[in-house]
Amino acid sequence: MHAEDTGRGGSAGGSTLLSGARDADRGRPYAEGDPILEVRGLVKHFPLTRGILFQKQIGAVKAVDGVDFDLAAGETLGIVGESGCGKSTVAKMLVHLEPPTGGVIRYKGDDVTKLSGRALKAVRRNIQMVFQDPYTSLNPRMTVGDIIGEPYEIHPEVAPKGSRRQKVQDLLDVVGLNPEYINRYPHQFSGGQRQRIGIARGLALNPEIIVADEPVSALDVSVQAQVVNLLDRLQAEFSLSFIFIAHDLSIVRHISDRVGVMYLGRIVEVGTDSEIYDHPTHPYTQALLSAVPVPDPTARAHRERIILHGDVPSPANIPSGCRFRTRCWKAQERCELEVPLLAVPAVFRDTETPARHDSACHFAEEKQVVPTEGLLETPEPADAPPSLHKGDLGDAGTAASAAPQEPGESGRPAESAEPGEPRASGEAGETGEPGSRDDRER
């Protein structure tokens, strides 16, 4: 039977142990706000070849074609965009799972793209990744203890053999799982719990940067809230820097300090969450925001829906000039001839408005796609459940109760047990777990 997902808060003791080990292993700590990661002109082209015995390159798929951004210590940078725009390829290059075709990735001033051997191994320890699919990213033949402890085999200096089991149990407690689950296998966990195991594996080496590649896209809404709250808490406890990649714009806004919008291999607009969501200036960002479902009928009636015509161009045949011009309603001759730079548009350079942020558009213009909540406030019924706003997802239990409960993964309600299998004492649904800390204390 699957262990149910849980919102356990984690152990303060385990948190202190891990943060203490991290402080001991680090050199000069970067102050919050200092750039810890700098990406300049990042390029990844996959060659297109013809022939079998004698292959000849006839083109290239330009998956990433000149990406620039900075990540400050303690900051969360969200990256959003359509499928196929290059978000995951950027994530893989940051942890050197894909070698870049060109560009520079500087971690604390060192160009990671030029490192190899022990130097690259040391950098990889500090930049870890949480993968998108919690089902295929865990080896089904390994126990949870082996999965989380595997990084210690590669970096034995982090944890001597005698202390590894205790460290793994501390990590399980930190991410809200029962340390007694150390000998279980991935198939015995729900999707949310598997993603927590992936997060624990990412934390094992005490990294400074975690690249989260759509970590909640395969989870139910209630479990998404739990995982996002967990990442928020871990960032505060361990002073982590996050690169958070997702399709869900509301989740990106909740967790991110800054947001970058990608289109066809490039970032077309970047700014703080309020600048991007409330004051977008790039036409693609405006169209993206207008496509977000709005549950409030009043807001839905006041928003302007922007419909883009045509398909996304092939990354193997990118249009000249502005790559969004083939679908843009503002396109003019200049858009075909000149590539727009990612910078503050000239029309906003002398202003102090929130629209003064980087946008790669020749004709950037501020447009409020969805009316702000202040213009649409209506009294809620006395018996209405509290709505979730940015920074107000609450704890995991509250977030789980805000969404309807889904049936268990086996197709039956979560509270039903397998035939002939006794129900564990204290076993609960999404907001509890068998053998939780509260049950053990009783």
PDB file of C-alpha atoms in Angstrom, residues 182-390:
ATOM      1  CA  ILE A 182      14.664   4.613   5.110  1.00  0.00           C
ATOM      2  CA  ASN A 183      14.349   0.969   4.033  1.00  0.00           C
ATOM      3  CA  ARG A 184      11.289   1.413   1.808  1.00  0.00           C
ATOM      4  CA  TYR A 185      11.287   1.450  -1.982  1.00  0.00           C
ATOM      5  CA  PRO A 186       9.977   4.261  -4.249  1.00  0.00           C
ATOM      6  CA  HIS A 187       6.834   2.326  -5.297  1.00  0.00           C
ATOM      7  CA  GLN A 188       5.661   2.419  -1.689  1.00  0.00           C
ATOM      8  CA  PHE A 189       5.292   6.212  -1.757  1.00  0.00           C
ATOM      9  CA  SER A 190       2.827   8.640  -3.301  1.00  0.00           C
ATOM     10  CA  GLY A 191       3.885  11.188  -5.918  1.00  0.00           C
ATOM     11  CA  GLY A 192       4.300  14.012  -3.401  1.00  0.00           C
ATOM     12  CA  GLN A 193       6.412  11.869  -1.125  1.00  0.00           C
ATOM     13  CA  ARG A 194       8.629  10.792  -4.030  1.00  0.00           C
ATOM     14  CA  GLN A 195       9.258  14.426  -4.863  1.00  0.00           C
ATOM     15  CA  ARG A 196      10.214  15.024  -1.224  1.00  0.00           C
ATOM     16  CA  ILE A 197      12.722  12.177  -1.566  1.00  0.00           C
ATOM     17  CA  GLY A 198      14.146  13.901  -4.664  1.00  0.00           C
ATOM     18  CA  ILE A 199      14.443  17.146  -2.694  1.00  0.00           C
ATOM     19  CA  ALA A 200      16.203  15.320   0.157  1.00  0.00           C
ATOM     20  CA  ARG A 201      18.684  13.884  -2.355  1.00  0.00           C
ATOM     21  CA  GLY A 202      19.329  17.395  -3.658  1.00  0.00           C
ATOM     22  CA  LEU A 203      20.012  18.626  -0.121  1.00  0.00           C
ATOM     23  CA  ALA A 204      22.376  15.762   0.771  1.00  0.00           C
ATOM     24  CA  LEU A 205      25.581  17.584  -0.205  1.00  0.00           C
ATOM     25  CA  ASN A 206      24.579  20.890   1.447  1.00  0.00           C
ATOM     26  CA  PRO A 207      24.410  22.840  -1.851  1.00  0.00           C
ATOM     27  CA  GLU A 208      24.093  26.580  -2.250  1.00  0.00           C
ATOM     28  CA  ILE A 209      22.010  26.474  -5.449  1.00  0.00           C
ATOM     29  CA  ILE A 210      19.156  24.127  -6.321  1.00  0.00           C
ATOM     30  CA  VAL A 211      17.797  23.987  -9.862  1.00  0.00           C
ATOM     31  CA  ALA A 212      14.183  22.803  -9.651  1.00  0.00           C
ATOM     32  CA  ASP A 213      12.967  21.701 -13.096  1.00  0.00           C
ATOM     33  CA  GLU A 214       9.157  21.744 -12.890  1.00  0.00           C
ATOM     34  CA  PRO A 215       9.147  19.974  -9.514  1.00  0.00           C
ATOM     35  CA  VAL A 216       5.360  20.176  -9.014  1.00  0.00           C
ATOM     36  CA  SER A 217       3.960  19.738 -12.540  1.00  0.00           C
ATOM     37  CA  ALA A 218       3.209  16.013 -12.039  1.00  0.00           C
ATOM     38  CA  LEU A 219       1.478  16.475  -8.659  1.00  0.00           C
ATOM     39  CA  ASP A 220      -2.069  17.183  -7.524  1.00  0.00           C
ATOM     40  CA  VAL A 221      -2.963  20.743  -6.565  1.00  0.00           C
ATOM     41  CA  SER A 222      -3.014  20.089  -2.815  1.00  0.00           C
ATOM     42  CA  VAL A 223       0.328  18.273  -2.953  1.00  0.00           C
ATOM     43  CA  GLN A 224       1.786  21.068  -5.097  1.00  0.00           C
ATOM     44  CA  ALA A 225       1.074  23.509  -2.261  1.00  0.00           C
ATOM     45  CA  GLN A 226       2.830  21.237   0.229  1.00  0.00           C
ATOM     46  CA  VAL A 227       5.952  20.895  -1.916  1.00  0.00           C
ATOM     47  CA  VAL A 228       6.105  24.637  -2.648  1.00  0.00           C
ATOM     48  CA  ASN A 229       5.781  25.424   1.063  1.00  0.00           C
ATOM     49  CA  LEU A 230       8.542  22.894   1.768  1.00  0.00           C
ATOM     50  CA  LEU A 231      10.878  24.613  -0.714  1.00  0.00           C
ATOM     51  CA  ASP A 232      10.055  27.975   0.863  1.00  0.00           C
ATOM     52  CA  ARG A 233      10.924  26.660   4.322  1.00  0.00           C
ATOM     53  CA  LEU A 234      14.142  24.995   3.190  1.00  0.00           C
ATOM     54  CA  GLN A 235      15.281  28.194   1.502  1.00  0.00           C
ATOM     55  CA  ALA A 236      14.817  30.117   4.750  1.00  0.00           C
ATOM     56  CA  GLU A 237      16.571  27.451   6.859  1.00  0.00           C
ATOM     57  CA  PHE A 238      19.580  26.809   4.604  1.00  0.00           C
ATOM     58  CA  SER A 239      19.888  30.177   2.758  1.00  0.00           C
ATOM     59  CA  LEU A 240      19.461  28.396  -0.565  1.00  0.00           C
ATOM     60  CA  SER A 241      19.273  30.021  -3.977  1.00  0.00           C
ATOM     61  CA  PHE A 242      16.660  28.530  -6.290  1.00  0.00           C
ATOM     62  CA  ILE A 243      16.126  28.478 -10.024  1.00  0.00           C
ATOM     63  CA  PHE A 244      12.491  27.417 -10.224  1.00  0.00           C
ATOM     64  CA  ILE A 245      11.182  26.293 -13.618  1.00  0.00           C
ATOM     65  CA  ALA A 246       7.445  25.774 -14.088  1.00  0.00           C
ATOM     66  CA  HIS A 247       4.455  26.236 -16.354  1.00  0.00           C
ATOM     67  CA  ASP A 248       2.072  27.314 -13.602  1.00  0.00           C
ATOM     68  CA  LEU A 249       2.374  31.098 -13.427  1.00  0.00           C
ATOM     69  CA  SER A 250       0.593  31.361 -10.066  1.00  0.00           C
ATOM     70  CA  ILE A 251       3.064  28.987  -8.378  1.00  0.00           C
ATOM     71  CA  VAL A 252       6.018  30.801  -9.938  1.00  0.00           C
ATOM     72  CA  ARG A 253       4.721  34.107  -8.611  1.00  0.00           C
ATOM     73  CA  HIS A 254       4.226  32.696  -5.119  1.00  0.00           C
ATOM     74  CA  ILE A 255       7.753  31.338  -4.736  1.00  0.00           C
ATOM     75  CA  SER A 256       9.890  33.665  -6.911  1.00  0.00           C
ATOM     76  CA  ASP A 257      11.631  36.954  -6.167  1.00  0.00           C
ATOM     77  CA  ARG A 258      12.253  37.591  -9.867  1.00  0.00           C
ATOM     78  CA  VAL A 259      10.725  36.015 -12.969  1.00  0.00           C
ATOM     79  CA  GLY A 260      12.209  35.464 -16.434  1.00  0.00           C
ATOM     80  CA  VAL A 261       9.939  34.750 -19.413  1.00  0.00           C
ATOM     81  CA  MET A 262      11.445  32.546 -22.152  1.00  0.00           C
ATOM     82  CA  TYR A 263      10.385  32.278 -25.770  1.00  0.00           C
ATOM     83  CA  LEU A 264      12.087  30.182 -28.427  1.00  0.00           C
ATOM     84  CA  GLY A 265      15.457  29.885 -26.672  1.00  0.00           C
ATOM     85  CA  ARG A 266      15.772  33.397 -25.217  1.00  0.00           C
ATOM     86  CA  ILE A 267      14.585  35.354 -22.214  1.00  0.00           C
ATOM     87  CA  VAL A 268      12.309  38.104 -23.522  1.00  0.00           C
ATOM     88  CA  GLU A 269      11.397  39.808 -20.231  1.00  0.00           C
ATOM     89  CA  VAL A 270      12.705  39.708 -16.682  1.00  0.00           C
ATOM     90  CA  GLY A 271      11.749  41.578 -13.534  1.00  0.00           C
ATOM     91  CA  THR A 272      10.321  41.220 -10.050  1.00  0.00           C
ATOM     92  CA  ASP A 273       7.136  39.249  -9.631  1.00  0.00           C
ATOM     93  CA  SER A 274       4.979  42.393  -9.420  1.00  0.00           C
ATOM     94  CA  GLU A 275       6.695  43.955 -12.451  1.00  0.00           C
ATOM     95  CA  ILE A 276       6.069  40.894 -14.611  1.00  0.00           C
ATOM     96  CA  TYR A 277       2.572  40.004 -13.443  1.00  0.00           C
ATOM     97  CA  ASP A 278       1.067  43.448 -12.847  1.00  0.00           C
ATOM     98  CA  HIS A 279       3.072  45.572 -15.321  1.00  0.00           C
ATOM     99  CA  PRO A 280       4.156  43.370 -18.278  1.00  0.00           C
ATOM    100  CA  THR A 281       5.637  45.215 -21.252  1.00  0.00           C
ATOM    101  CA  HIS A 282       6.489  42.433 -23.721  1.00  0.00           C
ATOM    102  CA  PRO A 283       3.615  41.248 -25.969  1.00  0.00           C
ATOM    103  CA  TYR A 284       4.425  37.581 -25.359  1.00  0.00           C
ATOM    104  CA  THR A 285       4.299  38.005 -21.569  1.00  0.00           C
ATOM    105  CA  GLN A 286       0.968  39.777 -21.897  1.00  0.00           C
ATOM    106  CA  ALA A 287      -0.433  36.971 -24.043  1.00  0.00           C
ATOM    107  CA  LEU A 288       0.902  34.361 -21.598  1.00  0.00           C
ATOM    108  CA  LEU A 289      -0.747  36.053 -18.629  1.00  0.00           C
ATOM    109  CA  SER A 290      -4.046  36.452 -20.458  1.00  0.00           C
ATOM    110  CA  ALA A 291      -4.189  32.671 -20.964  1.00  0.00           C
ATOM    111  CA  VAL A 292      -4.089  31.913 -17.226  1.00  0.00           C
ATOM    112  CA  PRO A 293      -7.465  30.577 -15.997  1.00  0.00           C
ATOM    113  CA  VAL A 294      -9.165  33.030 -13.633  1.00  0.00           C
ATOM    114  CA  PRO A 295     -11.601  31.460 -11.134  1.00  0.00           C
ATOM    115  CA  ASP A 296     -13.211  34.790 -10.191  1.00  0.00           C
ATOM    116  CA  PRO A 297     -16.101  35.502 -12.623  1.00  0.00           C
ATOM    117  CA  THR A 298     -15.802  39.261 -11.996  1.00  0.00           C
ATOM    118  CA  ALA A 299     -12.107  39.327 -12.873  1.00  0.00           C
ATOM    119  CA  ARG A 300     -12.713  37.043 -15.834  1.00  0.00           C
ATOM    120  CA  ALA A 301     -15.240  39.495 -17.226  1.00  0.00           C
ATOM    121  CA  HIS A 302     -12.850  42.457 -16.918  1.00  0.00           C
ATOM    122  CA  ARG A 303      -9.712  40.894 -18.355  1.00  0.00           C
ATOM    123  CA  GLU A 304      -8.658  41.128 -21.979  1.00  0.00           C
ATOM    124  CA  ARG A 305      -7.975  37.778 -23.644  1.00  0.00           C
ATOM    125  CA  ILE A 306      -5.092  37.954 -26.137  1.00  0.00           C
ATOM    126  CA  ILE A 307      -5.247  35.276 -28.823  1.00  0.00           C
ATOM    127  CA  LEU A 308      -2.003  34.547 -30.666  1.00  0.00           C
ATOM    128  CA  HIS A 309      -2.331  33.366 -34.262  1.00  0.00           C
ATOM    129  CA  GLY A 310      -0.001  30.904 -35.924  1.00  0.00           C
ATOM    130  CA  ASP A 311       2.308  28.255 -34.518  1.00  0.00           C
ATOM    131  CA  VAL A 312       5.557  28.612 -32.629  1.00  0.00           C
ATOM    132  CA  PRO A 313       8.377  28.678 -35.223  1.00  0.00           C
ATOM    133  CA  SER A 314      10.711  25.714 -35.374  1.00  0.00           C
ATOM    134  CA  PRO A 315      13.927  26.179 -33.341  1.00  0.00           C
ATOM    135  CA  ALA A 316      15.719  24.816 -36.406  1.00  0.00           C
ATOM    136  CA  ASN A 317      14.445  27.762 -38.490  1.00  0.00           C
ATOM    137  CA  ILE A 318      14.175  30.796 -36.229  1.00  0.00           C
ATOM    138  CA  PRO A 319      12.789  34.005 -37.804  1.00  0.00           C
ATOM    139  CA  SER A 320      15.132  36.927 -38.410  1.00  0.00           C
ATOM    140  CA  GLY A 321      15.046  39.930 -36.104  1.00  0.00           C
ATOM    141  CA  CYS A 322      12.582  39.505 -33.273  1.00  0.00           C
ATOM    142  CA  ARG A 323      11.713  35.826 -32.999  1.00  0.00           C
ATOM    143  CA  PHE A 324       8.207  36.641 -31.728  1.00  0.00           C
ATOM    144  CA  ARG A 325       7.298  38.856 -34.700  1.00  0.00           C
ATOM    145  CA  THR A 326       5.514  36.075 -36.626  1.00  0.00           C
ATOM    146  CA  ARG A 327       2.828  35.938 -33.910  1.00  0.00           C
ATOM    147  CA  CYS A 328       2.930  39.516 -32.613  1.00  0.00           C
ATOM    148  CA  TRP A 329       0.156  42.041 -33.308  1.00  0.00           C
ATOM    149  CA  LYS A 330       2.664  44.928 -32.980  1.00  0.00           C
ATOM    150  CA  ALA A 331       5.150  43.620 -35.563  1.00  0.00           C
ATOM    151  CA  GLN A 332       6.577  46.177 -37.991  1.00  0.00           C
ATOM    152  CA  GLU A 333       9.421  46.223 -40.510  1.00  0.00           C
ATOM    153  CA  ARG A 334      11.962  47.060 -37.829  1.00  0.00           C
ATOM    154  CA  CYS A 335      11.089  43.827 -35.987  1.00  0.00           C
ATOM    155  CA  GLU A 336      12.168  41.819 -39.044  1.00  0.00           C
ATOM    156  CA  LEU A 337      15.496  43.621 -39.440  1.00  0.00           C
ATOM    157  CA  GLU A 338      16.742  44.214 -35.860  1.00  0.00           C
ATOM    158  CA  VAL A 339      17.128  41.818 -32.964  1.00  0.00           C
ATOM    159  CA  PRO A 340      15.721  43.541 -29.836  1.00  0.00           C
ATOM    160  CA  LEU A 341      18.056  43.643 -26.841  1.00  0.00           C
ATOM    161  CA  LEU A 342      17.021  42.543 -23.367  1.00  0.00           C
ATOM    162  CA  ALA A 343      17.194  45.935 -21.671  1.00  0.00           C
ATOM    163  CA  VAL A 344      14.969  48.622 -20.208  1.00  0.00           C
ATOM    164  CA  PRO A 345      12.947  50.041 -23.139  1.00  0.00           C
ATOM    165  CA  ALA A 346      13.793  53.626 -24.081  1.00  0.00           C
ATOM    166  CA  VAL A 347      10.259  54.795 -23.352  1.00  0.00           C
ATOM    167  CA  PHE A 348      10.609  53.795 -19.669  1.00  0.00           C
ATOM    168  CA  ARG A 349      14.263  54.700 -18.984  1.00  0.00           C
ATOM    169  CA  ASP A 350      13.498  58.124 -17.512  1.00  0.00           C
ATOM    170  CA  THR A 351      10.556  56.940 -15.426  1.00  0.00           C
ATOM    171  CA  GLU A 352      10.289  55.351 -11.998  1.00  0.00           C
ATOM    172  CA  THR A 353       7.284  53.159 -12.784  1.00  0.00           C
ATOM    173  CA  PRO A 354       7.205  49.357 -12.298  1.00  0.00           C
ATOM    174  CA  ALA A 355       7.306  49.086 -16.101  1.00  0.00           C
ATOM    175  CA  ARG A 356      10.986  50.095 -15.938  1.00  0.00           C
ATOM    176  CA  HIS A 357      12.465  46.607 -16.258  1.00  0.00           C
ATOM    177  CA  ASP A 358      14.238  44.588 -18.949  1.00  0.00           C
ATOM    178  CA  SER A 359      12.129  43.707 -21.972  1.00  0.00           C
ATOM    179  CA  ALA A 360      13.314  42.568 -25.421  1.00  0.00           C
ATOM    180  CA  CYS A 361      10.787  44.482 -27.553  1.00  0.00           C
ATOM    181  CA  HIS A 362      11.163  47.441 -29.953  1.00  0.00           C
ATOM    182  CA  PHE A 363       7.644  48.617 -29.124  1.00  0.00           C
ATOM    183  CA  ALA A 364       7.336  47.738 -25.451  1.00  0.00           C
ATOM    184  CA  GLU A 365       4.194  49.051 -23.821  1.00  0.00           C
ATOM    185  CA  GLU A 366       2.764  48.491 -20.366  1.00  0.00           C
ATOM    186  CA  LYS A 367      -0.513  46.616 -20.372  1.00  0.00           C
ATOM    187  CA  GLN A 368      -2.536  45.402 -17.412  1.00  0.00           C
ATOM    188  CA  VAL A 369      -3.925  42.100 -18.613  1.00  0.00           C
ATOM    189  CA  VAL A 370      -5.807  41.020 -15.474  1.00  0.00           C
ATOM    190  CA  PRO A 371      -7.333  43.684 -13.162  1.00  0.00           C
ATOM    191  CA  THR A 372      -5.745  43.847  -9.731  1.00  0.00           C
ATOM    192  CA  GLU A 373      -7.604  42.407  -6.777  1.00  0.00           C
ATOM    193  CA  GLY A 374      -8.137  45.865  -5.269  1.00  0.00           C
ATOM    194  CA  LEU A 375     -10.389  46.873  -8.178  1.00  0.00           C
ATOM    195  CA  LEU A 376     -12.518  43.752  -7.915  1.00  0.00           C
ATOM    196  CA  GLU A 377     -12.950  43.254  -4.184  1.00  0.00           C
ATOM    197  CA  THR A 378     -16.308  41.740  -3.288  1.00  0.00           C
ATOM    198  CA  PRO A 379     -17.466  40.590   0.141  1.00  0.00           C
ATOM    199  CA  GLU A 380     -17.105  36.855   0.633  1.00  0.00           C
ATOM    200  CA  PRO A 381     -19.867  34.787   2.222  1.00  0.00           C
ATOM    201  CA  ALA A 382     -19.383  34.152   5.903  1.00  0.00           C
ATOM    202  CA  ASP A 383     -19.074  30.397   5.355  1.00  0.00           C
ATOM    203  CA  ALA A 384     -16.677  30.675   2.386  1.00  0.00           C
ATOM    204  CA  PRO A 385     -13.256  29.022   2.799  1.00  0.00           C
ATOM    205  CA  PRO A 386     -10.273  31.419   2.843  1.00  0.00           C
ATOM    206  CA  SER A 387      -8.774  32.011  -0.586  1.00  0.00           C
ATOM    207  CA  LEU A 388      -5.078  31.473  -1.291  1.00  0.00           C
ATOM    208  CA  HIS A 389      -3.000  34.502  -2.253  1.00  0.00           C
ATOM    209  CA  LYS A 390       0.709  35.071  -2.837  1.00  0.00           C
TER     210      LYS A 390
END
